[in-house]
Amino acid sequence: MKNLRRKALATASALVLGAGLAAVAGSPATGGATGAESTFLVLAPQGGKADLAVARVAAADGTVVANYHQIGVMVVRSANPDFVTDVAGAGVESVAPTAGLGTVLDEGDTVEMTAAQIAEATGDPTAEPLYGQQWDLPMIDLPRAHAVTTGSPDVVVGVLDSGISSSHPDLATQIAKDKSTSCVGGVVDTAEAAWNPTTSDHGTHVAGTIAAALNGVGVAGVAPGVKVAAVKVVDNELYIYPEAAVCGFIWAAEHGMQLTNNSYYIDPWQLNCRNDARQRPVWQAVQRAIRYAQNKGVLTVAAAGNSNFDLAHKFVDPDSPNNGIPEVRGVNGACVVLPAEAPGVLTVSAVGPTGEKSHYSSYGQGVIDVAAPGGDSRIRTRGATSTTADAILSTTFNTVTRTNGWGWKQGTSMASPHVAGVAALALSAHPGMTPGQLASFLARTAGSKRCPAGRYDPIPLIPTGADFTATCQGGTRNGFYGAGMVNAYDAVK
Ligand SMILES: [Ca+2]
């Protein structure tokens, strides 16, 4: 278990972060106020009463749309341009607007299987017809694990993501509908339509890796006996706002989930962290929510990111400024990457079909806890060709045609749910572990993987000009693989 790590994820989201400034929808102002409404997080002192803060919000022309009293955090909407100064005072520890602090989901490309490919694979009705293409499952020793258990329905994994298709033939029986919700906007909406996918099937793919049914259809999940709950935190513009994440963590904590999978990051790193006075309350709120969930028995599993970035040396951002001179940023504790960086979170790197680090996977000694298959469509052939089948096959939902299917994606987003699935199996076989015990258990039962010697260059034959080299540091616990590849059998035997 790591403790109070600091790291950042340089992500592809940098290019589109600016769009987040406009992504908090304005709605018509009411009560005579002028201007568009904005969303604010208002923090009462931790452990204190929120009554005073509630009164101050009302007096400042704000409306509390969600009150997470457990952690002293309120989601407030207001059209008052002076809301931040007006609400300040006794009983309010801090306040900040969240506009511009959404991070875009690193969704990845989906390559869908064709109907012909699916039909061709359905020759054996006694087995999952597409299982033969799930190279990732033998890699984590899953067949032997399933001989022991496929998981208990008492274990519920919260999928904080873009929703789960409840009409998918491989998922319809796997969803704990009574524990599913949308948290978009920071407000709970349990209508089934609200937590189904709209503009992204990322969460549907993640959910299939965790728990796709053993039903003679499509694919197998890592833990098909457990349940997944959709906790939709990604809005229709693919942004994850802090208020949605706060809502999601509290929801998971209050609905008996033992695990959440977080294949996204709330990442201020690409923003100006030096002027963080405005951001600090936002990250404090998210960290309170994560801590609360952990204290309620929820293990947070998170993806490391897809930037081939050394998270152990994040204090130097190689991309900023662009004059070739790395700048040491004035990052402090309010500027952390969440959820991956919060204490107690299990952080996952990705490997491809050879078992080597995926070319995109971020890494870092003391940061990565375990590794799992995330796919690498460019590694098996050492760069000669890009091979879709070297990505991860799971459940998909075409958001244009509104149809369910199966297809490939790759990323640490795909690695993290393998770990969540193994964790769910471990809890099924060995109930009662605390989040900390479970995290340690997964690390202890992982198959240690040594660092490659020298400078790692996964795709030397590709003349793309892109640099995917990396240097792995550490011994049996190292920056590429953490404690090693999760092993489902060793986690249940
Ligand atoms: Ca299936």
mmCIF file of N, CA, C and O and ligand atoms in Angstrom, residues 128-129 169-170 212-221 406, ligand 1:
data_model
loop_
_atom_site.group_PDB
_atom_site.id
_atom_site.type_symbol
_atom_site.label_atom_id
_atom_site.label_comp_id
_atom_site.label_asym_id
_atom_site.label_seq_id
_atom_site.Cartn_x
_atom_site.Cartn_y
_atom_site.Cartn_z
ATOM 1 N N GLU A 128 -18.543 -19.927 -23.913
ATOM 2 C CA GLU A 128 -18.668 -18.563 -24.414
ATOM 3 C C GLU A 128 -18.050 -18.524 -25.810
ATOM 4 O O GLU A 128 -16.853 -18.810 -25.964
ATOM 5 N N PRO A 129 -18.839 -18.209 -26.808
ATOM 6 C CA PRO A 129 -18.363 -18.365 -28.187
ATOM 7 C C PRO A 129 -17.144 -17.518 -28.540
ATOM 8 O O PRO A 129 -16.362 -17.902 -29.403
ATOM 9 N N PRO A 169 -27.091 -8.392 -24.021
ATOM 10 C CA PRO A 169 -27.333 -9.809 -23.664
ATOM 11 C C PRO A 169 -26.281 -10.392 -22.733
ATOM 12 O O PRO A 169 -26.570 -11.366 -22.021
ATOM 13 N N ASP A 170 -25.098 -9.819 -22.698
ATOM 14 C CA ASP A 170 -24.053 -10.327 -21.804
ATOM 15 C C ASP A 170 -24.033 -9.594 -20.460
ATOM 16 O O ASP A 170 -23.250 -9.945 -19.575
ATOM 17 N N ALA A 212 -19.144 -9.950 -17.476
ATOM 18 C CA ALA A 212 -19.978 -10.495 -18.556
ATOM 19 C C ALA A 212 -20.394 -11.926 -18.193
ATOM 20 O O ALA A 212 -19.614 -12.706 -17.655
ATOM 21 N N ALA A 213 -21.637 -12.252 -18.507
ATOM 22 C CA ALA A 213 -22.232 -13.508 -18.031
ATOM 23 C C ALA A 213 -21.631 -14.741 -18.705
ATOM 24 O O ALA A 213 -21.223 -14.682 -19.869
ATOM 25 N N LEU A 214 -21.609 -15.843 -17.983
ATOM 26 C CA LEU A 214 -21.339 -17.154 -18.574
ATOM 27 C C LEU A 214 -22.694 -17.697 -19.017
ATOM 28 O O LEU A 214 -23.440 -18.273 -18.233
ATOM 29 N N ASN A 215 -23.034 -17.449 -20.268
ATOM 30 C CA ASN A 215 -24.386 -17.719 -20.744
ATOM 31 C C ASN A 215 -24.437 -18.278 -22.159
ATOM 32 O O ASN A 215 -25.484 -18.286 -22.796
ATOM 33 N N GLY A 216 -23.294 -18.717 -22.672
ATOM 34 C CA GLY A 216 -23.281 -19.233 -24.029
ATOM 35 C C GLY A 216 -23.380 -18.161 -25.096
ATOM 36 O O GLY A 216 -23.571 -18.458 -26.264
ATOM 37 N N VAL A 217 -23.253 -16.918 -24.666
ATOM 38 C CA VAL A 217 -23.344 -15.778 -25.588
ATOM 39 C C VAL A 217 -22.105 -14.902 -25.402
ATOM 40 O O VAL A 217 -21.722 -14.603 -24.261
ATOM 41 N N GLY A 218 -21.490 -14.504 -26.479
ATOM 42 C CA GLY A 218 -20.450 -13.479 -26.422
ATOM 43 C C GLY A 218 -19.226 -13.878 -25.626
ATOM 44 O O GLY A 218 -18.605 -14.903 -25.861
ATOM 45 N N VAL A 219 -18.884 -13.019 -24.659
ATOM 46 C CA VAL A 219 -17.631 -13.155 -23.916
ATOM 47 C C VAL A 219 -17.880 -13.594 -22.473
ATOM 48 O O VAL A 219 -19.025 -13.627 -22.009
ATOM 49 N N ALA A 220 -16.793 -13.906 -21.794
ATOM 50 C CA ALA A 220 -16.822 -14.184 -20.356
ATOM 51 C C ALA A 220 -16.180 -13.012 -19.627
ATOM 52 O O ALA A 220 -15.196 -12.445 -20.095
ATOM 53 N N GLY A 221 -16.745 -12.654 -18.485
ATOM 54 C CA GLY A 221 -16.115 -11.673 -17.625
ATOM 55 C C GLY A 221 -15.173 -12.343 -16.647
ATOM 56 O O GLY A 221 -15.181 -13.569 -16.493
ATOM 57 N N TRP A 406 -20.069 -6.637 -29.444
ATOM 58 C CA TRP A 406 -18.788 -6.948 -28.809
ATOM 59 C C TRP A 406 -17.678 -6.313 -29.632
ATOM 60 O O TRP A 406 -17.833 -6.153 -30.854
HETATM 61 CA CA CA B 1 -21.199 -14.413 -22.140
#
